[in-house]
Tab-separated table of C-alpha atoms and ligand atoms in Angstrom:
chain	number	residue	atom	x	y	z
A	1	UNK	CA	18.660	53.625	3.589
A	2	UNK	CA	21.027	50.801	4.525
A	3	UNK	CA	20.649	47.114	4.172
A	4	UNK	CA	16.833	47.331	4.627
A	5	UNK	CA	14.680	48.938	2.314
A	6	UNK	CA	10.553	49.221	2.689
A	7	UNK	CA	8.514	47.956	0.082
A	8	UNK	CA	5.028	46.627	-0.113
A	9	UNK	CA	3.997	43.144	1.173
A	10	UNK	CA	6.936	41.616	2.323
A	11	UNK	CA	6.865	42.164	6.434
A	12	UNK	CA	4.309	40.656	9.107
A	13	UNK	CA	1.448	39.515	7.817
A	14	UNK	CA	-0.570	42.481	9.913
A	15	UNK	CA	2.529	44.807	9.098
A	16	UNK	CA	1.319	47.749	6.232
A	17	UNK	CA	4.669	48.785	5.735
A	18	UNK	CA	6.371	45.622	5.839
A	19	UNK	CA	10.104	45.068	5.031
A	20	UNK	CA	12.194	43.515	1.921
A	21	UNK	CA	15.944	43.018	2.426
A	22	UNK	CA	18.537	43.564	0.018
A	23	UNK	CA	18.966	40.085	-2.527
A	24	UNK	CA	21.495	37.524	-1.335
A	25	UNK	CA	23.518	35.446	-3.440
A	26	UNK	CA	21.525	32.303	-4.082
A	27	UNK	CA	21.307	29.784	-1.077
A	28	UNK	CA	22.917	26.007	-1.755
A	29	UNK	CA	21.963	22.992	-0.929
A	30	UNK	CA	25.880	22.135	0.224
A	31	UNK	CA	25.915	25.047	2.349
A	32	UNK	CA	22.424	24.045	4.740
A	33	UNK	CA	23.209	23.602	8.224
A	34	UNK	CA	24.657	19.761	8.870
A	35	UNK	CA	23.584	20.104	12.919
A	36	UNK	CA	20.520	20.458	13.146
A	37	UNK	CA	17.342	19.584	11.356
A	38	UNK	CA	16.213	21.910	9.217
A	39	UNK	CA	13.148	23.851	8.452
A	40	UNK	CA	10.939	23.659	5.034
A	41	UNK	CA	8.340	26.488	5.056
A	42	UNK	CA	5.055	25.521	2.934
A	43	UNK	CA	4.261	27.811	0.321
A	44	UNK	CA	1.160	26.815	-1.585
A	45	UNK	CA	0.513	28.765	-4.318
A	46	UNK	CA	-3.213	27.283	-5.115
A	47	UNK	CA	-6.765	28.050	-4.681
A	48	UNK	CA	-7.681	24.750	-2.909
A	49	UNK	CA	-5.048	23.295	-0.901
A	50	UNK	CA	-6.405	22.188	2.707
A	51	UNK	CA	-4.479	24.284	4.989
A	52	UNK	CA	-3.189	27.803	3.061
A	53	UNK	CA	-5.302	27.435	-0.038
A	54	UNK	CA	-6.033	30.507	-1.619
A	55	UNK	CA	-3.857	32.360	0.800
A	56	UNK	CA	-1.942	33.929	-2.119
A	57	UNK	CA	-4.420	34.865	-4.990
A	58	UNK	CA	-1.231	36.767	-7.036
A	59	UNK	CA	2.214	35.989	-7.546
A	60	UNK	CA	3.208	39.199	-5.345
A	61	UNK	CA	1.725	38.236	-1.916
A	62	UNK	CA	2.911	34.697	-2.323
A	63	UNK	CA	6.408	35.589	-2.893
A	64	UNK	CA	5.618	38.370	0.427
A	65	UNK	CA	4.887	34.941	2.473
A	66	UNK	CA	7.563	33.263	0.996
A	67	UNK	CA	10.116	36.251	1.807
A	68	UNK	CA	8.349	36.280	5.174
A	69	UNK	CA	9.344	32.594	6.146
A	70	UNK	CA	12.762	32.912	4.514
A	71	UNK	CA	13.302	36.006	6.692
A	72	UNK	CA	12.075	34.245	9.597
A	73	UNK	CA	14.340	31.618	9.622
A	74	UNK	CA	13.102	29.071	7.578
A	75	UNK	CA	16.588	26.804	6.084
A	76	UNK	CA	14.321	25.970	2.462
A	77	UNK	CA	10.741	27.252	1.050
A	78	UNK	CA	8.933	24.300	-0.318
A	79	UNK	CA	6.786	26.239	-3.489
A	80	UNK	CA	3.945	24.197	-4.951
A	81	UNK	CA	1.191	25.277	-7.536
A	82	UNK	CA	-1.415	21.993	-7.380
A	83	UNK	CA	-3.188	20.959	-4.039
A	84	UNK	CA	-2.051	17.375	-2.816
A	85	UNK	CA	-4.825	17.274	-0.464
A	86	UNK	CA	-7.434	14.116	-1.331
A	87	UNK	CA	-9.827	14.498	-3.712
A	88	UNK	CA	-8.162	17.668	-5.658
A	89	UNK	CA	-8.361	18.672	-9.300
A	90	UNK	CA	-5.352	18.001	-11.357
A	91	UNK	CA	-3.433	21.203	-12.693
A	92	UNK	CA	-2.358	21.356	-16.128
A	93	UNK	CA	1.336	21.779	-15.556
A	94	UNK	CA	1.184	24.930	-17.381
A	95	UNK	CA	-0.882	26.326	-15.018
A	96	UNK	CA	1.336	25.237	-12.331
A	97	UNK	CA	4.508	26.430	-13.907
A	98	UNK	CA	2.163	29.928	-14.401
A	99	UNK	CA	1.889	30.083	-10.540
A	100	UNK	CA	5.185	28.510	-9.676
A	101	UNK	CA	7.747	30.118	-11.766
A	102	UNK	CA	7.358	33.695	-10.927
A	103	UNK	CA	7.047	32.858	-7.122
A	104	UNK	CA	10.430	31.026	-7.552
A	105	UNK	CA	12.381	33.383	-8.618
A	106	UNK	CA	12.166	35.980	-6.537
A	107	UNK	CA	12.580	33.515	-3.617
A	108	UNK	CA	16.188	32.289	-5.335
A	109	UNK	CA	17.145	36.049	-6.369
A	110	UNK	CA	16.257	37.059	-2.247
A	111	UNK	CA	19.059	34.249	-1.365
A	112	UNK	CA	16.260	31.693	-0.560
A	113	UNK	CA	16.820	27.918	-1.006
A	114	UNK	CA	13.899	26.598	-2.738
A	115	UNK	CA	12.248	23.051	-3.583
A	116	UNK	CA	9.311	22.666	-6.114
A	117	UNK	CA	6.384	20.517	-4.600
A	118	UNK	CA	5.254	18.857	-8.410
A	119	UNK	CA	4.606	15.726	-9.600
A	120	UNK	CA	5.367	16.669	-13.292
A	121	UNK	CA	8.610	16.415	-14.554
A	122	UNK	CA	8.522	19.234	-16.600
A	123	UNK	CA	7.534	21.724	-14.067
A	124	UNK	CA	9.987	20.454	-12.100
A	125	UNK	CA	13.050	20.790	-14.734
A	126	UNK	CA	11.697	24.822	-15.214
A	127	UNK	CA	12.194	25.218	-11.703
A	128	UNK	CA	15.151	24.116	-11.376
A	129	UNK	CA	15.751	26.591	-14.423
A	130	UNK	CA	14.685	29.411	-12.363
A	131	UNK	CA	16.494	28.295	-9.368
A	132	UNK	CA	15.147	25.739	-7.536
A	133	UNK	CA	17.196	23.093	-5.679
A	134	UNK	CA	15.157	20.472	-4.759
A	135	UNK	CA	12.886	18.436	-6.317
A	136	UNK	CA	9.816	17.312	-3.932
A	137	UNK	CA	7.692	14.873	-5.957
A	138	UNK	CA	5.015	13.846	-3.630
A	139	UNK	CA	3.574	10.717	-6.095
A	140	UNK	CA	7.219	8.745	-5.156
A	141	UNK	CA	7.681	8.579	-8.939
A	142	UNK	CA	4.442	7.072	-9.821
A	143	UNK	CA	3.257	9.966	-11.734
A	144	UNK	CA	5.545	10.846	-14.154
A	145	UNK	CA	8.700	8.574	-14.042
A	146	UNK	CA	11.041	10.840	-16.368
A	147	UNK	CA	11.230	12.437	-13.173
A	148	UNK	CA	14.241	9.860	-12.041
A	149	UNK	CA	16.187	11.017	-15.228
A	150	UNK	CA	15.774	14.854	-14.184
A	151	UNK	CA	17.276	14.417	-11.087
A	152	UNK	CA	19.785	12.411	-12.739
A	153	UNK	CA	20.785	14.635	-15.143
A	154	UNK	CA	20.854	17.975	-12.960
A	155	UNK	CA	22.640	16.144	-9.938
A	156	UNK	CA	19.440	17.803	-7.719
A	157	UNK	CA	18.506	16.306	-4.843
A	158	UNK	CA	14.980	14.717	-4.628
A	159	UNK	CA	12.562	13.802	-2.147
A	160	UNK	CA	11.015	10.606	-2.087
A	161	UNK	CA	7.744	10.343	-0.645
A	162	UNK	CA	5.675	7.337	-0.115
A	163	UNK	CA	2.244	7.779	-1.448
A	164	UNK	CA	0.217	4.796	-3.207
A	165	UNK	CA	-2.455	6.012	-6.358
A	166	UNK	CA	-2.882	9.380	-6.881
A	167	UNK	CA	-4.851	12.595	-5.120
A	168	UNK	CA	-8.347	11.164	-6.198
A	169	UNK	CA	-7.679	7.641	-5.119
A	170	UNK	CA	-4.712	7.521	-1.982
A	171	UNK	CA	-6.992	7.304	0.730
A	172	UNK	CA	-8.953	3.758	-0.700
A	173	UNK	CA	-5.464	2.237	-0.152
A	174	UNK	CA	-4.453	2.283	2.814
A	175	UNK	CA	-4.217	-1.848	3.214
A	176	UNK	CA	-0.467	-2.542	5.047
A	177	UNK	CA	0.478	-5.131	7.347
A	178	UNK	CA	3.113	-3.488	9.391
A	179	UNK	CA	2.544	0.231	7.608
A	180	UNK	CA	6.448	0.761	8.587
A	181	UNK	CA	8.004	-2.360	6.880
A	182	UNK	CA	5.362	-1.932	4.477
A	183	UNK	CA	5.885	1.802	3.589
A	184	UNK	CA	10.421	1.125	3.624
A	185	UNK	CA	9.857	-1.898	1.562
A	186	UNK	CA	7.494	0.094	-1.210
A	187	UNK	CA	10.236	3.319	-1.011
A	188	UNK	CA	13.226	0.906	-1.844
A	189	UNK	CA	11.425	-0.565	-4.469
A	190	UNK	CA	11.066	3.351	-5.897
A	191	UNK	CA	14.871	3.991	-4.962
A	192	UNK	CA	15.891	1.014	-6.632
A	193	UNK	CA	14.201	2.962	-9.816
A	194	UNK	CA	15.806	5.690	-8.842
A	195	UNK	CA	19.912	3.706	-8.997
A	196	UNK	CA	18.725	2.526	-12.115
A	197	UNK	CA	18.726	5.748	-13.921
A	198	UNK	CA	21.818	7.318	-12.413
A	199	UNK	CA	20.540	8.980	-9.258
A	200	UNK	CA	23.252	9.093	-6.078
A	201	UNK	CA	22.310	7.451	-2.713
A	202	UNK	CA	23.201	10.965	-1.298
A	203	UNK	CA	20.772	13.004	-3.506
A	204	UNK	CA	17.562	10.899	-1.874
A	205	UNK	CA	15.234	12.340	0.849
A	206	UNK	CA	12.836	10.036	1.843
A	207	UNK	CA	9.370	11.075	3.193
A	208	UNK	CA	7.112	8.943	5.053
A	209	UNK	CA	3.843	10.845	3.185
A	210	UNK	CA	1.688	11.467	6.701
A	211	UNK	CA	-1.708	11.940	5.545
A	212	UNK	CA	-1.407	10.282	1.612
A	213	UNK	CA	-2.389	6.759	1.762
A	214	UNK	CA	-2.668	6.279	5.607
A	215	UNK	CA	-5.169	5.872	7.817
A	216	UNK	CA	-4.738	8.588	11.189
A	217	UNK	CA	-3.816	5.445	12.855
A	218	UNK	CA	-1.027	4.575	10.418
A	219	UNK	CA	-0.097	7.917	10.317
A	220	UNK	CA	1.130	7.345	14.187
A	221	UNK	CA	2.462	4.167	13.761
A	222	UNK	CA	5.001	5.589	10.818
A	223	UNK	CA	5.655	8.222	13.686
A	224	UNK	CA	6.453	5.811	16.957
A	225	UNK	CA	8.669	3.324	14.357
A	226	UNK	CA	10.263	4.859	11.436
A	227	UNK	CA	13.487	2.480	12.233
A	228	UNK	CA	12.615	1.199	9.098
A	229	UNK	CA	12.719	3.928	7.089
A	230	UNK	CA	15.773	5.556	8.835
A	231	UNK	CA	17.377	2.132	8.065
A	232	UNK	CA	17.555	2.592	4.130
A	233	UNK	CA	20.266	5.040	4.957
A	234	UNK	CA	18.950	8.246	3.395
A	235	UNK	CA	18.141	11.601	4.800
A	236	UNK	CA	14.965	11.928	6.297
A	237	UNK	CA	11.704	14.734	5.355
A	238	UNK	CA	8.844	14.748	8.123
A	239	UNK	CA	5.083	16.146	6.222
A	240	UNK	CA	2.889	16.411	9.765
A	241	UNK	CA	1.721	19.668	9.925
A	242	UNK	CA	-1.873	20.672	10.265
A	243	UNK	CA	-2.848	17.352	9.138
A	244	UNK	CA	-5.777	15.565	9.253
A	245	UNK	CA	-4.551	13.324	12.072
A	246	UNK	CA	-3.735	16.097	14.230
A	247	UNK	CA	-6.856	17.943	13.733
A	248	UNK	CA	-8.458	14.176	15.185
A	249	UNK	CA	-5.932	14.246	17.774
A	250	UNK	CA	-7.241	17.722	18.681
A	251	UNK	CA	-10.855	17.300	19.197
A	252	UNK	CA	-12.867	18.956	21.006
A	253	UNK	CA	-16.785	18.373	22.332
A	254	UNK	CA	-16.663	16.109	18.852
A	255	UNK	CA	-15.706	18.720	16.485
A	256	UNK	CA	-12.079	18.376	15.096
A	257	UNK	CA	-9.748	21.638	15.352
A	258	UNK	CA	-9.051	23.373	11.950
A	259	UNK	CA	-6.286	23.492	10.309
A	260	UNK	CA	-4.473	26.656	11.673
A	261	UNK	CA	-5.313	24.980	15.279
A	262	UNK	CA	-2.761	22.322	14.931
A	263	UNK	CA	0.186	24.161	15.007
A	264	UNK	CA	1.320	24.004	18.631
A	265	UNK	CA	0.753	19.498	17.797
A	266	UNK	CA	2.973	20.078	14.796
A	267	UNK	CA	5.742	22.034	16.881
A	268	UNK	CA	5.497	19.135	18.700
A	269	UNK	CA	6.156	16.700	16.582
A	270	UNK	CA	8.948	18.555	15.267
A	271	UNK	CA	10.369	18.266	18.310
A	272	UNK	CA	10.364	14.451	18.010
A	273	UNK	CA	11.483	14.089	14.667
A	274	UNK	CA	14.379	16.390	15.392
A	275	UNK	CA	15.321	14.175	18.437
A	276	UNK	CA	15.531	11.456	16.144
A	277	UNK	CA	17.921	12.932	14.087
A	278	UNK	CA	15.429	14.148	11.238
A	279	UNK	CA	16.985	16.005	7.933
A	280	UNK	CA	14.093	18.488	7.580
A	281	UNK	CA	10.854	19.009	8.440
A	282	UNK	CA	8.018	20.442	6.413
A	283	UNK	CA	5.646	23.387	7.743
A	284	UNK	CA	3.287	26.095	7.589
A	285	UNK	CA	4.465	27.794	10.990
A	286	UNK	CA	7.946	28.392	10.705
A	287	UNK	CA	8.671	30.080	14.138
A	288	UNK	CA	7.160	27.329	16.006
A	289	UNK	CA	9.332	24.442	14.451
A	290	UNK	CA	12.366	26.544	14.984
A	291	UNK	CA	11.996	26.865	18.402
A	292	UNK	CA	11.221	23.251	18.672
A	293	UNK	CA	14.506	22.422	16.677
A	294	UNK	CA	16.559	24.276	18.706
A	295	UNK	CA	15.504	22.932	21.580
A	296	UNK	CA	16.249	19.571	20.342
A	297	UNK	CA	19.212	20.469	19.279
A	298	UNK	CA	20.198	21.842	22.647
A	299	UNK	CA	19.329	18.607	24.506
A	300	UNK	CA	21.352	16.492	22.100
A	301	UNK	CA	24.557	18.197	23.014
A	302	UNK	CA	26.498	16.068	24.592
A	303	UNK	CA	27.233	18.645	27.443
A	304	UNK	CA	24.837	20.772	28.963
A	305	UNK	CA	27.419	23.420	29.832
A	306	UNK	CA	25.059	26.108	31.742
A	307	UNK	CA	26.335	27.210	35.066
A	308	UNK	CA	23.835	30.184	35.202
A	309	UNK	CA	20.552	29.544	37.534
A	310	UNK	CA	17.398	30.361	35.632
A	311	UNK	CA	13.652	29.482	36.254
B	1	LIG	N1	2.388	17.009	2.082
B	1	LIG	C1	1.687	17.822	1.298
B	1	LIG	C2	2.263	18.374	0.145
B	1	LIG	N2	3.551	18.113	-0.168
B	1	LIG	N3	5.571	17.037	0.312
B	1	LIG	C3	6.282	16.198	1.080
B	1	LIG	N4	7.567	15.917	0.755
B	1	LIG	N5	5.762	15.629	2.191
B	1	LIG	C4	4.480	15.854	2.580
B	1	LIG	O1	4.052	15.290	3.603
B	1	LIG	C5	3.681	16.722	1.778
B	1	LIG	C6	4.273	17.299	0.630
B	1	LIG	C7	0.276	18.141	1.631
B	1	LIG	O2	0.209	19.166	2.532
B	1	LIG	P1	0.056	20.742	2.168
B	1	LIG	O3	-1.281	20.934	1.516
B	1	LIG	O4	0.148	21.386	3.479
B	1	LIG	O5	1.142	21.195	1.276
């Protein structure tokens, strides 16, 4: 057999005999594409988050959905072992290094390029052990603040997110008077933390946080004006997909659409955020983004060069 060998769990999702490639040299954050917004796949490795929660009950058919998105297409595969979602329990962060670790090694030994969704410092700095790249701390540093000297010390990029509280109390604070100027000023403050102990400018991602500490309202507000966020000079991370807000959005005879309804609204939005000259974007459905990136991509040319006729 050539490049492609079969082995179990690793193809389409419906696919028995599905496919696993030969292992790449490990992916680098230098080397991402620089014209075009990229794609984060969302790889939850937990019983209870909202969206793929107990998708992946062992490490092997998470890393098979993780090898799926890479293979697909998708530019980084965001791995996270505690639920974000409001309300969830905490995870010991040797449980979540338990379900993380594995998961992330086989990603970075198949050539993937992989960020660790964790609020805890030390899960993070294991990851990174086992070949992570990116750090994607969803508390904005509120959690566990060692977490500035980590990225520090390793040089690894990290994504800022805004998020006020924690799981159990984010959505009781959602008080802002202009939730964009709001939401910038709060991030600089956290950047500002982040100068202080040695991180780069160029090492910061910041993220909105659609969906923590935001009411669906806010949530579309941050959307239609994140001038103020784009102004602190940093790349840019956009969380929409299969939230809450879209699920609203999506009603139908009073009953909101589930979570694997909303993909076609996050494509969407992906769409958007790529027109604006997003970094990344972060999603379940990989394909679907893609396509919407490329098609923002191709409209930003400055030339549309076509000559053929098509319909
Ligand atoms: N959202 C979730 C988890 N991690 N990380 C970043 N950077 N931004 C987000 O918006 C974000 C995140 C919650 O969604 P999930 O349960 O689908 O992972």
């Amino acid at each position: 057999m050539d490049s492609l060998a079969a082995a179990p769990g690793t193809g389409p999702a419906t696919s028995p005999l599905p496919i696993i490639r030969k292992p790449r040299p490990a992916a680098r954050f230098a080397d991402l594409p620089a014209d075009r917004t990229l794609v984060m796949g969302i790889l939850n490795v937990t019983p209870d988050s909202f969206s793929d929660g107990g998708t992946h009950p062992t490490p092997d058919t998470a890393i098979a959905a993780g090898l799926r998105m890479f293979y697909a297409g998708a530019d980084i595969i965001d791995v996270g072992g505690e639920s974000t979602r409001p309300g969830a329990a905490e995870v010991s962060p040797e449980e979540e290094q338990r379900r993380v670790l594995p998961v992330i090694e086989a990603l970075v030994k198949a050539g993937a390029l992989v960020s660790v969704d964790t609020t805890h410092a030390s899960t993070a700095a294991a990851a990174l052990k086992a070949g992570a790249a990116i750090i994607n701390d969803v508390s904005g540093l509120t959690i566990e603040p060692e977490m500035a000297e980590l990225a520090a010390r390793t040089g690894a990029p990290y994504v800022l997110t805004h998020r006020r509280g924690d799981a159990k109390t984010m959505n009781s604070l959602t008080e802002y008077g202009d939730v964009a100027q709001d939401v910038a000023a709060e991030l600089m403050g956290v950047r500002d933390k982040l100068y202080a102990a040695g991180v780069a400018p160029e090492q910061i991602i910041i993220d909105p946080g659609l969906g923590f500490s935001k009411t669906d309202q806010q949530n579309w507000e941050l959307l239609k004006n994140m001038a103020p966020l784009e102004a602190l000079g940093h790349k840019i991370l956009v969380g929409a997909s299969r939230k809450r807000f879209l699920g609203t959005l999506l009603t139908v005879a009073g009953k909101a659409a589930a979570p694997q309804e909303r993909d076609h609204a996050t494509a969407a939005i992906t769409a958007i955020s790529a027109a604006r000259g997003a970094w990344a974007v972060r999603v379940h459905d990989v394909g679907s983004s893609l396509d919407a990136v490329k098609v923002a991509a191709r409209m930003s040319r400055p030339q549309l060069g076509d000559t053929r006729t098509t319909n």
